[in-house]
mmCIF file of C-alpha atoms in Angstrom:
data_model
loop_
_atom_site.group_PDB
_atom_site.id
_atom_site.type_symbol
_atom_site.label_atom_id
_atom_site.label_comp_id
_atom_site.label_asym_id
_atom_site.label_seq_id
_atom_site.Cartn_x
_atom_site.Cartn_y
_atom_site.Cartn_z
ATOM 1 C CA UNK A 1 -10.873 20.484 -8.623
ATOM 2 C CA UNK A 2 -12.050 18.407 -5.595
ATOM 3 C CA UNK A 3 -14.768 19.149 -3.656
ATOM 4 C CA UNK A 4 -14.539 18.590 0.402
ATOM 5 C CA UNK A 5 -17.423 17.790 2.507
ATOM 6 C CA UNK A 6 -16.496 18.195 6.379
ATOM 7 C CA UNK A 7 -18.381 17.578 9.709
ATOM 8 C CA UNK A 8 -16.468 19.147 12.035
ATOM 9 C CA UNK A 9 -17.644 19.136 16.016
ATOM 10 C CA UNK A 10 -18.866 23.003 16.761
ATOM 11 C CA UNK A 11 -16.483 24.109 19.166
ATOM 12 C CA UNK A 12 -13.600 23.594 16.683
ATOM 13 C CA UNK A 13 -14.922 24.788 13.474
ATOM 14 C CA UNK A 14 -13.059 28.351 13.895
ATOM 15 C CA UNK A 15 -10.019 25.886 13.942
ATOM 16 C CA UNK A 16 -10.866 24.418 11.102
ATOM 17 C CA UNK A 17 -12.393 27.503 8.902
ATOM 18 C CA UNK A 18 -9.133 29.535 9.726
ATOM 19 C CA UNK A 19 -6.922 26.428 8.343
ATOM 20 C CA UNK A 20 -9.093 26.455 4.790
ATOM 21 C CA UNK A 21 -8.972 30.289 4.302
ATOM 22 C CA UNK A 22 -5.364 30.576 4.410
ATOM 23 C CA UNK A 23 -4.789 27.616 2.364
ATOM 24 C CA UNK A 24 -4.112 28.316 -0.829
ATOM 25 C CA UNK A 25 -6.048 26.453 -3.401
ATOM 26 C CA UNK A 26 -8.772 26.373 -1.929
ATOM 27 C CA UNK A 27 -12.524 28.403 -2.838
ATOM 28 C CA UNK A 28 -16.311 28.460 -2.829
ATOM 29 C CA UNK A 29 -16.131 28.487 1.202
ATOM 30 C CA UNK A 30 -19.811 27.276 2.784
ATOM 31 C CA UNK A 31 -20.488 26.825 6.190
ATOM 32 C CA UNK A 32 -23.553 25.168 7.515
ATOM 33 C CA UNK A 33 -24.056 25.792 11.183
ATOM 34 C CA UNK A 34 -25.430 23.021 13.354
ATOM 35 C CA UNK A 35 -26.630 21.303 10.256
ATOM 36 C CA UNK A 36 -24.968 18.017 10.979
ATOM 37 C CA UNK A 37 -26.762 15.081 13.227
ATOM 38 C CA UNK A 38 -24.798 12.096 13.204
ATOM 39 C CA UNK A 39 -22.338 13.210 14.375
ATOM 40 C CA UNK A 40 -23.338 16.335 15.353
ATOM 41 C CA UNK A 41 -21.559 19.432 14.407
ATOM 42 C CA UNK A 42 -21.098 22.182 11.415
ATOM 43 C CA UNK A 43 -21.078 21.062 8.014
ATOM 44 C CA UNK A 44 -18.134 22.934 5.777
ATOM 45 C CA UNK A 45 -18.074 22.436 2.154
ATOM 46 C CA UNK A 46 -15.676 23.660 -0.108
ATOM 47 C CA UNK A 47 -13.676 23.825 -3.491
ATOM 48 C CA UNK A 48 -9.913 22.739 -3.473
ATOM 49 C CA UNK A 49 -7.344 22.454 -6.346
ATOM 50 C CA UNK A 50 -6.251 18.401 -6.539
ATOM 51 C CA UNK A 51 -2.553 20.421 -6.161
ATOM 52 C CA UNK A 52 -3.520 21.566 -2.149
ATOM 53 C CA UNK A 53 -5.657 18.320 -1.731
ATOM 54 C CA UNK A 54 -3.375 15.973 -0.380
ATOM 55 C CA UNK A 55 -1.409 18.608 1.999
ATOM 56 C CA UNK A 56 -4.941 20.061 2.955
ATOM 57 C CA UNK A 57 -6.043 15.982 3.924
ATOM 58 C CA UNK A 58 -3.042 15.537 5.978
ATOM 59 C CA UNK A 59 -3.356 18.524 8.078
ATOM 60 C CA UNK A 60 -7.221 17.891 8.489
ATOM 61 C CA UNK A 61 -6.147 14.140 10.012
ATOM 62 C CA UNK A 62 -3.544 15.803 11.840
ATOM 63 C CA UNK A 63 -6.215 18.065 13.716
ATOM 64 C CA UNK A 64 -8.356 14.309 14.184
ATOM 65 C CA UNK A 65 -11.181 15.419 11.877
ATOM 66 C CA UNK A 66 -11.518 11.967 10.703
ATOM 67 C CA UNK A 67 -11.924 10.306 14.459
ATOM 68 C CA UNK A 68 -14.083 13.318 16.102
ATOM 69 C CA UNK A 69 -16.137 14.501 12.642
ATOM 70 C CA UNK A 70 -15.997 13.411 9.112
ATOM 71 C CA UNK A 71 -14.009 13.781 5.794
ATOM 72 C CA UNK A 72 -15.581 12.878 2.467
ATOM 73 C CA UNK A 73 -13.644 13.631 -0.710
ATOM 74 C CA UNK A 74 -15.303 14.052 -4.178
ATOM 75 C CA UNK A 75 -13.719 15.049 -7.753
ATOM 76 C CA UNK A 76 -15.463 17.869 -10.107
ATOM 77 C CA UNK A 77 -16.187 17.070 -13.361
ATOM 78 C CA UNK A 78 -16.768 20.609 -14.211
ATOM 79 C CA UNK A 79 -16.364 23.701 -12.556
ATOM 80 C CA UNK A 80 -17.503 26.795 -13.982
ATOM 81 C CA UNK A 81 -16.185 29.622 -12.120
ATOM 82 C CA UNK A 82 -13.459 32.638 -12.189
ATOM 83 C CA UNK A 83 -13.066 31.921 -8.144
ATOM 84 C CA UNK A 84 -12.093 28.077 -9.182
ATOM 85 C CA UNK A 85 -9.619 28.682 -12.057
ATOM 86 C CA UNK A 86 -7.673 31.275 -9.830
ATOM 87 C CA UNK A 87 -7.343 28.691 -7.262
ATOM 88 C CA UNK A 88 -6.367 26.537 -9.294
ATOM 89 C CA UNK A 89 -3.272 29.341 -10.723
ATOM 90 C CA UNK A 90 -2.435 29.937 -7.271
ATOM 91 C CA UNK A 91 -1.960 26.464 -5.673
ATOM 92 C CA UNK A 92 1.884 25.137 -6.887
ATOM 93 C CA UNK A 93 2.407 22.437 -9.021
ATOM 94 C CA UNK A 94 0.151 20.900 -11.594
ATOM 95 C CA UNK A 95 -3.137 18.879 -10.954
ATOM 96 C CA UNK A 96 -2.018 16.391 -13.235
ATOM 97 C CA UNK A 97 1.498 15.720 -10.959
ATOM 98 C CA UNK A 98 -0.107 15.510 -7.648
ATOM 99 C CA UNK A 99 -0.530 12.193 -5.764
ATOM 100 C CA UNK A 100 -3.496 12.164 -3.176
ATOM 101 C CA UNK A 101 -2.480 9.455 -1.326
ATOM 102 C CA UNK A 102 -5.405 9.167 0.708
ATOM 103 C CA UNK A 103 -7.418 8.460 -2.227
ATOM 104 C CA UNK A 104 -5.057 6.051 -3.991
ATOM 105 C CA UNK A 105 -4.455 3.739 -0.412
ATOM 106 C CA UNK A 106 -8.192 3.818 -0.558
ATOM 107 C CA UNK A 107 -8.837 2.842 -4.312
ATOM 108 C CA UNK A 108 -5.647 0.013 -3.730
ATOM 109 C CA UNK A 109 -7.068 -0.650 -0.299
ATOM 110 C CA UNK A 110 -10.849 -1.693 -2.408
ATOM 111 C CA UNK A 111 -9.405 -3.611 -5.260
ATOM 112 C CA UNK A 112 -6.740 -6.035 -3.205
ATOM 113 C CA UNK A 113 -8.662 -6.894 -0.922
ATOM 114 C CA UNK A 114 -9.644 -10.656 -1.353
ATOM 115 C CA UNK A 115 -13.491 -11.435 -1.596
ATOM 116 C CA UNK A 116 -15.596 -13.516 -3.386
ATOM 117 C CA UNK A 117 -16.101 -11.014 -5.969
ATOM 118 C CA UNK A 118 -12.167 -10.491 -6.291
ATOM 119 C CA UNK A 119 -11.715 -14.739 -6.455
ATOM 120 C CA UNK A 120 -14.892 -14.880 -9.291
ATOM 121 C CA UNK A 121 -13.471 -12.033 -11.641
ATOM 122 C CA UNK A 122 -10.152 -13.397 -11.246
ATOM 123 C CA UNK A 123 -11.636 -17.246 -11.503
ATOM 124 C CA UNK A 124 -13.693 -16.768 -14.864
ATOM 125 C CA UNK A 125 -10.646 -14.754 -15.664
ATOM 126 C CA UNK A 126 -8.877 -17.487 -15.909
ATOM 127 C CA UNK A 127 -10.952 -20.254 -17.102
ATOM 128 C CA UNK A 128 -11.696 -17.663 -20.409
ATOM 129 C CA UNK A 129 -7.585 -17.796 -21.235
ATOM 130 C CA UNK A 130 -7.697 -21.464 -20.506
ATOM 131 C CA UNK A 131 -10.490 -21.582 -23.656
ATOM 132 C CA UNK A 132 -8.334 -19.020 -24.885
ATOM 133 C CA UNK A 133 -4.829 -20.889 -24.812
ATOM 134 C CA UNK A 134 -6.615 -24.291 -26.210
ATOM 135 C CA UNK A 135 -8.191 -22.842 -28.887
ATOM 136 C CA UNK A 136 -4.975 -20.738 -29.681
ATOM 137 C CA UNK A 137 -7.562 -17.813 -29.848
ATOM 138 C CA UNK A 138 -5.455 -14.177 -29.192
ATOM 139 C CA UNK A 139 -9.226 -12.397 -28.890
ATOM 140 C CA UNK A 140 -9.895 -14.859 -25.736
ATOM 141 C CA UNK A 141 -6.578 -13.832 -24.257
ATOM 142 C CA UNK A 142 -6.990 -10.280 -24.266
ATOM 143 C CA UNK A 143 -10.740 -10.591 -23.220
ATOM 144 C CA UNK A 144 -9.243 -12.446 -20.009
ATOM 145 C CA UNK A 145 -6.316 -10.281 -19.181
ATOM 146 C CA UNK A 146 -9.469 -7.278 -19.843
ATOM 147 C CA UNK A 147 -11.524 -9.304 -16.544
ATOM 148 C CA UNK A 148 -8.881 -9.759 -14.736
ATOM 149 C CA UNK A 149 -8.768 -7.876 -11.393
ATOM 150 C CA UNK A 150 -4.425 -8.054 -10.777
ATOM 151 C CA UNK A 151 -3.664 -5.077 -11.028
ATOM 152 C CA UNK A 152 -5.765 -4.003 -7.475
ATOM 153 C CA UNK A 153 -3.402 -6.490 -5.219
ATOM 154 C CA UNK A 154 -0.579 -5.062 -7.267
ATOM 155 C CA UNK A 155 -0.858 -1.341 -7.296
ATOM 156 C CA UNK A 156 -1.715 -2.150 -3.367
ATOM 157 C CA UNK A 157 1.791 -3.615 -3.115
ATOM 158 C CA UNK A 158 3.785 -0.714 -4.681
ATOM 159 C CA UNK A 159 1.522 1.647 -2.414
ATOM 160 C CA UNK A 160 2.338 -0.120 0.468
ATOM 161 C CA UNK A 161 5.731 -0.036 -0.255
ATOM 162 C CA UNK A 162 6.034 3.512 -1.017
ATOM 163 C CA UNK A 163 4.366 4.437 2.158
ATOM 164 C CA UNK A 164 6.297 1.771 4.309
ATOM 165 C CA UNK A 165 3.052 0.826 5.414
ATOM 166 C CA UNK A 166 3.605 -4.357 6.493
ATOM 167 C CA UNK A 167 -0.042 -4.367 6.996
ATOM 168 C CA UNK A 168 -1.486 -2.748 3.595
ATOM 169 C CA UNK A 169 1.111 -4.654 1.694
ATOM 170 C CA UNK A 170 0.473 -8.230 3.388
ATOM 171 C CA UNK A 171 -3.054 -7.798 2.675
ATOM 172 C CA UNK A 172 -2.483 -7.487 -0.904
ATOM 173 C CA UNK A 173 0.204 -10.492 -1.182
ATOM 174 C CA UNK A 174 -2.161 -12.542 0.277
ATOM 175 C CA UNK A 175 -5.230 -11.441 -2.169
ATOM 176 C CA UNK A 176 -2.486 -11.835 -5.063
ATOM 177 C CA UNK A 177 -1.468 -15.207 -3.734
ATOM 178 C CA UNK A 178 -4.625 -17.005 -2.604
ATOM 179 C CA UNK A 179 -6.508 -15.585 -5.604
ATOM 180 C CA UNK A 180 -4.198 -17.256 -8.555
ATOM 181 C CA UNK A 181 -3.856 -20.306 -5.951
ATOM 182 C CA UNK A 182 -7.570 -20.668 -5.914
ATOM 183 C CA UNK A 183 -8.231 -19.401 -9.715
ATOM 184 C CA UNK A 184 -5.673 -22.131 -11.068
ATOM 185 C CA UNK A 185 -6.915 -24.952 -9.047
ATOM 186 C CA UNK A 186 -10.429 -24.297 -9.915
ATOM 187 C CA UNK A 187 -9.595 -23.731 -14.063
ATOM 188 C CA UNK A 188 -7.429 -26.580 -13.267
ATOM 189 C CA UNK A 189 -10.356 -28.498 -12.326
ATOM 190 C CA UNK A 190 -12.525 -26.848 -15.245
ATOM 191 C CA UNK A 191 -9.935 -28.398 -17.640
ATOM 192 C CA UNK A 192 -10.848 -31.793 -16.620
ATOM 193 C CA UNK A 193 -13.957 -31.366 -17.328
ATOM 194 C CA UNK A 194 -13.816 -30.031 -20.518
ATOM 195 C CA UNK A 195 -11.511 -32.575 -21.302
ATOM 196 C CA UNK A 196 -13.977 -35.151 -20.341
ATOM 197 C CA UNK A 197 -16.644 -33.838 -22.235
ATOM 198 C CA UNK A 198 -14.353 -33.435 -25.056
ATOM 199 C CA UNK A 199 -13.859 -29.765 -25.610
ATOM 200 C CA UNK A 200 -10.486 -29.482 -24.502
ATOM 201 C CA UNK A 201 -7.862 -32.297 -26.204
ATOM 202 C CA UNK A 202 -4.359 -32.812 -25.150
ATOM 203 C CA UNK A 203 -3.307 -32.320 -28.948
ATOM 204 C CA UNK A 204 -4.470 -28.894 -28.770
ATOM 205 C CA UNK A 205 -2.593 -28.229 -25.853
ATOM 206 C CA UNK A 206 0.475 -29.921 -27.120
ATOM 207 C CA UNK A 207 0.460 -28.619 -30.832
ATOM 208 C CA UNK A 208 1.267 -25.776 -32.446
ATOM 209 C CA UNK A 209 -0.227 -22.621 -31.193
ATOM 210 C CA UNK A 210 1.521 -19.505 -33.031
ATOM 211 C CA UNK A 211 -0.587 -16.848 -31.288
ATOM 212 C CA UNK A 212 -0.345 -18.180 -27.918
ATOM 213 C CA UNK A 213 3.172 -19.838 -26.957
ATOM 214 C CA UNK A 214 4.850 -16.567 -25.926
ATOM 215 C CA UNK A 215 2.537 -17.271 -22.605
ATOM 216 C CA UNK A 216 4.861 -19.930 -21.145
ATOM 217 C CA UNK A 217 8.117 -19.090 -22.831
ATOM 218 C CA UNK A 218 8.897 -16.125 -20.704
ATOM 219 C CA UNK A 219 12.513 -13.931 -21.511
ATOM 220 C CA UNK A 220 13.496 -10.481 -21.212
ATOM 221 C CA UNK A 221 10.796 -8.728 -23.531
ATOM 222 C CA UNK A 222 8.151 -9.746 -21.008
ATOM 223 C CA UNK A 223 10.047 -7.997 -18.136
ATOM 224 C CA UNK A 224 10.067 -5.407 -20.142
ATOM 225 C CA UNK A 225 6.465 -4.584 -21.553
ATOM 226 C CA UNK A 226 5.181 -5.621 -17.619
ATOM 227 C CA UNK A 227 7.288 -2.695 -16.387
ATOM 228 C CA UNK A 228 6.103 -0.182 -18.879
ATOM 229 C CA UNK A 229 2.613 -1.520 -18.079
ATOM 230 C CA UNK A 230 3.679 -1.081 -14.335
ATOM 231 C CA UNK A 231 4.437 2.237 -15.021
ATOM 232 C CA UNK A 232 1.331 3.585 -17.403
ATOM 233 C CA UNK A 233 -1.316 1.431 -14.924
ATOM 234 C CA UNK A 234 0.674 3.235 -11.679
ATOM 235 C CA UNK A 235 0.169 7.009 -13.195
ATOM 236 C CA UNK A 236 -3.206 6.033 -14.546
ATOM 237 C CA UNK A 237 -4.451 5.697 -10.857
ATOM 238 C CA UNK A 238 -2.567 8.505 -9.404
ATOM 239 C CA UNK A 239 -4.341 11.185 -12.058
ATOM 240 C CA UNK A 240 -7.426 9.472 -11.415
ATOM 241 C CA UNK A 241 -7.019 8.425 -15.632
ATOM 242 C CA UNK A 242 -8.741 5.067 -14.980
ATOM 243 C CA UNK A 243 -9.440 4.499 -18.769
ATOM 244 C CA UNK A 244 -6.522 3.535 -19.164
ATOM 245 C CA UNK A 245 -6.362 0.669 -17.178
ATOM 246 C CA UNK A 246 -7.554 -1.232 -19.435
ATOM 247 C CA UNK A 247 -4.980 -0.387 -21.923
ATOM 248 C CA UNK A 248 -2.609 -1.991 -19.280
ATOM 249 C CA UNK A 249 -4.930 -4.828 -18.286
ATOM 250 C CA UNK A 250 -4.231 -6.594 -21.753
ATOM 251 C CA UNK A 251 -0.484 -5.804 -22.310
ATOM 252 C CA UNK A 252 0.722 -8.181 -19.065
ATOM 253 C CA UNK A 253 0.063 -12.129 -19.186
ATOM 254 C CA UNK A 254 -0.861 -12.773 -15.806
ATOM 255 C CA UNK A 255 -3.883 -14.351 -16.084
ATOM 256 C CA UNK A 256 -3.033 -16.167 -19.297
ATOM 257 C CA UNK A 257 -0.193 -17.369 -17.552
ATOM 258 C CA UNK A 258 -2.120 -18.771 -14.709
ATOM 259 C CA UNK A 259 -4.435 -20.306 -17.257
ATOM 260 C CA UNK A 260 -1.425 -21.893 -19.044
ATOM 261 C CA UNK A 261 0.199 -23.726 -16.587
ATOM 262 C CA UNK A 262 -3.448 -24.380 -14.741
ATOM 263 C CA UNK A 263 -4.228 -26.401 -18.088
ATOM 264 C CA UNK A 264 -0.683 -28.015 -19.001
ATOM 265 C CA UNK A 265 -0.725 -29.309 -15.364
ATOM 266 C CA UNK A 266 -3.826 -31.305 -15.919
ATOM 267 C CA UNK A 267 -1.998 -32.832 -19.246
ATOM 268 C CA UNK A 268 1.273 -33.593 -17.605
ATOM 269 C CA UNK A 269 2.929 -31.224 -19.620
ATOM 270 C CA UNK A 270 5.254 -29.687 -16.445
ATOM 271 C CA UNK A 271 7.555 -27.829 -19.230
ATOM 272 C CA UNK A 272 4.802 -25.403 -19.803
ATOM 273 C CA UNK A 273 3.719 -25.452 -16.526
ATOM 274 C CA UNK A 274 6.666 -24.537 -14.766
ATOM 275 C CA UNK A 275 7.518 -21.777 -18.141
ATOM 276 C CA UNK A 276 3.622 -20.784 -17.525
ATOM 277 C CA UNK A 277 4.815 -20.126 -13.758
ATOM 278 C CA UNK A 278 7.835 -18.151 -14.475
ATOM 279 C CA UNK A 279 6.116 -15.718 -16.521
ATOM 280 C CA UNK A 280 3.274 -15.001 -14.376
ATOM 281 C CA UNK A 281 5.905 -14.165 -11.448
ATOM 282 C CA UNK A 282 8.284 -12.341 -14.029
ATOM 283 C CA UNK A 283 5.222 -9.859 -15.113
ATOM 284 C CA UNK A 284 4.295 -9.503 -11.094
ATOM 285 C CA UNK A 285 7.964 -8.750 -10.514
ATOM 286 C CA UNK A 286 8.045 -5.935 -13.384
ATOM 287 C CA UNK A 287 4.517 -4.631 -12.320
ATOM 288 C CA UNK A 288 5.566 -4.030 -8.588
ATOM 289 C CA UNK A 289 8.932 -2.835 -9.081
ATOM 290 C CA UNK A 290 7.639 -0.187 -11.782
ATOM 291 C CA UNK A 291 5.062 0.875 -9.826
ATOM 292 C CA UNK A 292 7.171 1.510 -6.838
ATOM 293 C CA UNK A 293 9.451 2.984 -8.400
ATOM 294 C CA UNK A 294 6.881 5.589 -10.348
ATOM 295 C CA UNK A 295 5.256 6.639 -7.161
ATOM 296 C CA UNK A 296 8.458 6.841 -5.276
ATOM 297 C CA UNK A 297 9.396 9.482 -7.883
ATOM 298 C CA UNK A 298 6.590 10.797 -8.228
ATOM 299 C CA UNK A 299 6.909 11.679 -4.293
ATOM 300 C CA UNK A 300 9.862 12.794 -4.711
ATOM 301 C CA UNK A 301 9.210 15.483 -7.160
ATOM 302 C CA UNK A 302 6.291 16.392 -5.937
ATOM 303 C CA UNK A 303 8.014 16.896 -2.376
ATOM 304 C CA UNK A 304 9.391 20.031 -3.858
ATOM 305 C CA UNK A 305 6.057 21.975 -3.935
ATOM 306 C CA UNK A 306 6.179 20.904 -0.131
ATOM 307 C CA UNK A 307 3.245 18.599 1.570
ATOM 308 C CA UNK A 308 1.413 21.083 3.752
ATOM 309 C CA UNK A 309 -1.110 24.060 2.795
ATOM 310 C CA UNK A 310 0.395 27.208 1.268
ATOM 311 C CA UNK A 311 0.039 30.279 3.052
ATOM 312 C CA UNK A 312 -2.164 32.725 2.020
#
């Protein structure tokens, strides 16, 4: 269930009321009159199933709720109530299936945009799989692709796509772009230093490393397990699953594929660099074009249930 918070300008409240009541889905109707103060208005709270939530959204925008009043969204944890679980029966579809888009282009809209938090999560990121690829240490790899903040710019891109929207998607190519630009100069720069101070040694670099040379010797398989990733990552936002993230977070090389080439750069080594390079775009490449294509499906079967509230 979600839970809906409106502020809603008094003299179209009726409007408004007469729009949740015959929705179906939706329950535990409260009305608080003249309550609000900035901006003024009637404060409506209410219970809706996450099947009605993204048709209810749209029509509420529709109406210009979100320009002349206010629309805050929140999910229940646990709702204990008869009223609830009929709603729930009643709205089509399961809760599981439905996409609120105006939640996800939110979330994606938060995590691609580029900051300084965004460049020093994907920055330390990095320079951890650098230690990571030198030592030939799998533990530091998956700790980095665990910090890594990718996915954000990523899942922004397939969004964007989906909902043909230039300026959402631009945003998060340049975030995706700048931030691996600036991460690998910067662990590039890192690796110099460590080099200099004798932790990092050009024979660890060029030697054997068993657990780690799959990062710049890129080939079908990593295509592959990036669009599955794609795919799991892309349904674990949509059904607000977020746990799982993680799971995806450390089956892409991304990061230790920026790391890679960042360090074999600074040795001269431009075979690995160049390899390094190729698999960090292949894995973006799978990751986009998975998640595009999941929430592209996902719209389309979910288009069946039809995108505006049911009729009582």
């Amino acid at each position: 269930m979600l839970h809906l918070r409106l502020i809603i300008p008094a003299d179209r409240t009726d409007e408004v009321l007469q729009l949740l009541e015959r929705t179906v889905g939706t329950t535990h109707l409260v009305v608080l009159s003249g309550a609000a103060r900035e901006p003024r208005g009637d404060v409506v709270l209410c219970d809706v199933a996450r099947e009605a939530g993204d048709g209810l959204l749209a029509r509420l925008r529709e109406m210009g709720l979100d320009r002349s009043g206010s629309i805050a969204l929140e999910h229940i944890d646990l709702s204990l109530s008869r009223r609830a679980d009929r709603a729930e029966d009643e709205a089509p579809g399961e809760g599981a299936d439905a996409v609120l888009w105006e939640s996800l282009t939110d979330a994606t809209h938060e995590e691609s945009t580029l900051s300084a938090t965004y460049l020093a999560f994907l920055t330390l990121a990095t320079m951890i799989a650098a230690c990571g690829v030198v030592l030939d240490n799998a533990i530091l790899i998956v700790g980095a692709m665990a910090v890594g903040p990718e996915f954000g710019p990523l899942a922004g891109i397939s969004t964007a796509l989906v909902r043909r929207a230039p300026r959402p998607a631009w945003r998060s190519l340049v975030a995706l772009v700048v931030g691996f630009v600036v991460a690998m100069a910067l662990t590039g720069g890192f690796s110099y230093f460590m080099d200099a101070v004798g932790l990092f040694t050009e024979h660890r670099v060029e030697g054997p490393r068993p657990n780690t040379s799959f990062i710049w010797q890129p080939d079908w398989m990593s295509f592959v397990v990036a669009f599955l990733a794609g795919v799991a990552g892309t349904l674990s936002l949509t059904s607000a699953k977020s746990g799982a993230l993680v799971g995806v977070a450390i089956s892409v090389t991304t990061v230790p594929a920026a790391a890679n080439a960042a360090v074999a750069f600074t040795y001269g080594d431009y075979a690995q660099t160049w390899g390094s390079v190729g698999q960090l775009g292949l894995n973006m490449v799978g990751i986009v074009v998975a998640g595009t294509l999941t929430l592209a499906t996902q719209k389309l079967l979910w288009a069946r249930h039809g995108t505006l509230p049911v009729a009582r």
